[in-house]
Amino acid sequence: MRTIHLIKTNLEKAFMSYYFIVSVILTFILFITCSLYYDYDANCDVSILNAFFNTERSQMLQNTQFCSYNVLQNSISGWMKMFVPMIVSFPFVSSQCTEHITGASRLSSIRISKHSYQTGTFLSAMLIGGFILAIGFAIFSICVAFMFPSISLYD
């Protein structure tokens, strides 16, 4: 029961910090700057944001690479896999550092068992990271649904 209370408290601290919003925004930026396709004429990768601003709607309807389904599928690139662990840990790391500096983590681990404290801290860090990634991807998916044509519009 104390572990659940610790998880609830850690989630409240993380959701109320501005690092949470910054992490969601950074996750969204990482999704939107991923490579959509490789342009052989210009000899460069074309990002999702660049493809939206520099491609006409009629041209998007001629090529299925611009389908919203393909855009969502291509949104996870190498950079995303590299930076996500750092970005999703921002809100939790800041509160854990503050707890460690003030000595509140030692007091909490004395009040509840050390195993319960470590388990609750680990589970809340995983939940916070998952929430950040899910919210960032949901915002990105909504934007893609409005920016790019649906697969049903293609012949």
CSV table of C-alpha atoms in Angstrom, one decimal:
chain,number,residue,atom,x,y,z
A,1,MET,CA,0.0,0.0,0.0
A,2,ARG,CA,2.9,2.4,0.8
A,3,THR,CA,4.4,1.6,-2.6
A,4,ILE,CA,1.2,2.7,-4.4
A,5,HIS,CA,1.1,5.9,-2.4
A,6,LEU,CA,4.8,6.5,-3.3
A,7,ILE,CA,4.0,5.9,-7.0
A,8,LYS,CA,1.1,8.3,-6.8
A,9,THR,CA,3.2,11.0,-5.1
A,10,ASN,CA,6.0,10.6,-7.6
A,11,LEU,CA,3.5,10.9,-10.5
A,12,GLU,CA,2.0,14.0,-9.1
A,13,LYS,CA,5.4,15.6,-8.7
A,14,ALA,CA,6.4,14.7,-12.2
A,15,PHE,CA,3.2,15.8,-13.8
A,16,MET,CA,3.3,19.2,-12.0
A,17,SER,CA,6.8,20.0,-13.1
A,18,TYR,CA,7.5,22.1,-16.2
A,19,TYR,CA,10.0,19.4,-17.3
A,20,PHE,CA,7.0,17.2,-18.1
A,21,ILE,CA,5.7,19.7,-20.7
A,22,VAL,CA,9.2,20.3,-22.0
A,23,SER,CA,9.7,16.5,-22.5
A,24,VAL,CA,6.4,16.1,-24.3
A,25,ILE,CA,7.3,19.0,-26.6
A,26,LEU,CA,10.8,17.6,-27.3
A,27,THR,CA,9.3,14.2,-28.0
A,28,PHE,CA,6.8,15.8,-30.5
A,29,ILE,CA,9.7,17.6,-32.1
A,30,LEU,CA,11.7,14.4,-32.5
A,31,PHE,CA,8.7,12.7,-34.1
A,32,ILE,CA,8.1,15.6,-36.6
A,33,THR,CA,11.7,15.9,-37.6
A,34,CYS,CA,12.2,12.2,-38.5
A,35,SER,CA,13.0,11.3,-42.1
A,36,LEU,CA,10.0,10.5,-44.3
A,37,TYR,CA,11.9,9.5,-47.4
A,38,TYR,CA,15.1,10.0,-49.3
A,39,ASP,CA,15.0,12.4,-52.2
A,40,TYR,CA,17.4,11.1,-54.9
A,41,ASP,CA,17.2,14.2,-57.0
A,42,ALA,CA,18.3,16.5,-54.2
A,43,ASN,CA,20.5,13.8,-52.6
A,44,CYS,CA,19.1,14.3,-49.1
A,45,ASP,CA,16.6,13.0,-46.5
A,46,VAL,CA,13.2,14.8,-46.4
A,47,SER,CA,11.8,15.2,-43.0
A,48,ILE,CA,8.1,15.0,-42.1
A,49,LEU,CA,7.9,18.8,-41.4
A,50,ASN,CA,9.8,19.6,-44.6
A,51,ALA,CA,7.6,17.4,-46.7
A,52,PHE,CA,4.5,19.0,-45.3
A,53,PHE,CA,5.6,22.6,-46.0
A,54,ASN,CA,7.4,22.0,-49.4
A,55,THR,CA,5.0,19.5,-51.1
A,56,GLU,CA,1.7,20.4,-52.7
A,57,ARG,CA,-1.4,18.5,-51.8
A,58,SER,CA,-1.9,17.2,-55.4
A,59,GLN,CA,1.7,15.8,-55.3
A,60,MET,CA,1.0,14.2,-52.0
A,61,LEU,CA,-2.0,12.4,-53.5
A,62,GLN,CA,0.1,10.9,-56.3
A,63,ASN,CA,2.7,9.3,-54.0
A,64,THR,CA,1.7,6.9,-51.2
A,65,GLN,CA,4.8,7.8,-49.2
A,66,PHE,CA,2.8,10.9,-48.1
A,67,CYS,CA,0.0,8.8,-46.7
A,68,SER,CA,-0.7,9.4,-43.0
A,69,TYR,CA,-0.2,5.7,-42.3
A,70,ASN,CA,3.3,5.7,-43.9
A,71,VAL,CA,4.2,9.0,-42.1
A,72,LEU,CA,3.3,7.4,-38.7
A,73,GLN,CA,5.2,4.3,-39.6
A,74,ASN,CA,8.3,6.2,-40.6
A,75,SER,CA,8.2,8.5,-37.6
A,76,ILE,CA,10.5,6.3,-35.5
A,77,SER,CA,14.0,6.7,-36.8
A,78,GLY,CA,17.5,6.2,-35.4
A,79,TRP,CA,17.6,9.6,-33.7
A,80,MET,CA,14.3,8.9,-31.9
A,81,LYS,CA,15.6,5.6,-30.5
A,82,MET,CA,18.7,7.4,-29.3
A,83,PHE,CA,17.2,10.5,-27.6
A,84,VAL,CA,14.0,9.1,-26.2
A,85,PRO,CA,15.5,7.6,-23.0
A,86,MET,CA,17.1,10.9,-22.1
A,87,ILE,CA,14.0,13.0,-22.9
A,88,VAL,CA,11.5,10.9,-21.0
A,89,SER,CA,13.7,10.9,-17.9
A,90,PHE,CA,13.9,14.7,-17.5
A,91,PRO,CA,10.9,15.1,-15.1
A,92,PHE,CA,11.7,12.3,-12.9
A,93,VAL,CA,15.5,12.9,-12.7
A,94,SER,CA,14.9,16.5,-11.5
A,95,SER,CA,12.6,15.5,-8.7
A,96,GLN,CA,14.9,12.6,-7.7
A,97,CYS,CA,18.0,14.9,-7.6
A,98,THR,CA,16.1,17.3,-5.4
A,99,GLU,CA,15.0,14.5,-3.1
A,100,HIS,CA,18.6,13.3,-2.8
A,101,ILE,CA,20.1,16.7,-2.2
A,102,THR,CA,17.6,17.6,0.5
A,103,GLY,CA,17.8,14.1,2.1
A,104,ALA,CA,14.1,13.4,1.6
A,105,SER,CA,14.9,10.1,-0.2
A,106,ARG,CA,16.7,8.9,3.0
A,107,LEU,CA,13.7,9.9,5.1
A,108,SER,CA,11.3,8.1,2.7
A,109,SER,CA,13.3,4.9,2.6
A,110,ILE,CA,13.4,4.9,6.4
A,111,ARG,CA,9.6,5.5,6.7
A,112,ILE,CA,8.9,2.6,4.2
A,113,SER,CA,11.2,-0.3,3.6
A,114,LYS,CA,14.1,0.3,1.2
A,115,HIS,CA,12.8,-2.4,-1.2
A,116,SER,CA,9.4,-0.7,-1.4
A,117,TYR,CA,11.0,2.7,-1.9
A,118,GLN,CA,13.2,1.4,-4.8
A,119,THR,CA,10.3,-0.5,-6.4
A,120,GLY,CA,8.0,2.4,-6.2
A,121,THR,CA,10.6,4.8,-7.6
A,122,PHE,CA,11.4,2.4,-10.4
A,123,LEU,CA,7.7,1.8,-11.4
A,124,SER,CA,6.9,5.5,-11.2
A,125,ALA,CA,9.9,6.4,-13.5
A,126,MET,CA,8.7,3.8,-16.0
A,127,LEU,CA,5.1,5.2,-15.9
A,128,ILE,CA,6.2,8.8,-16.3
A,129,GLY,CA,8.4,7.9,-19.3
A,130,GLY,CA,5.6,5.9,-20.9
A,131,PHE,CA,3.1,8.8,-20.4
A,132,ILE,CA,5.5,11.3,-22.0
A,133,LEU,CA,6.1,9.1,-25.0
A,134,ALA,CA,2.3,8.3,-25.4
A,135,ILE,CA,1.2,12.0,-25.1
A,136,GLY,CA,3.9,13.1,-27.5
A,137,PHE,CA,3.0,10.4,-30.0
A,138,ALA,CA,-0.7,11.2,-29.6
A,139,ILE,CA,-0.2,14.9,-30.4
A,140,PHE,CA,2.0,13.9,-33.3
A,141,SER,CA,-0.6,11.5,-34.6
A,142,ILE,CA,-3.3,14.1,-34.5
A,143,CYS,CA,-1.2,16.6,-36.4
A,144,VAL,CA,-0.3,14.0,-39.0
A,145,ALA,CA,-4.0,13.1,-39.5
A,146,PHE,CA,-4.7,16.8,-40.3
A,147,MET,CA,-1.5,17.4,-42.3
A,148,PHE,CA,-1.3,14.4,-44.6
A,149,PRO,CA,-4.0,12.6,-46.7
A,150,SER,CA,-5.6,9.4,-45.4
A,151,ILE,CA,-4.9,6.1,-47.1
A,152,SER,CA,-8.6,5.9,-48.3
A,153,LEU,CA,-8.0,8.9,-50.6
A,154,TYR,CA,-5.6,6.9,-52.8
A,155,ASP,CA,-6.7,4.7,-55.7
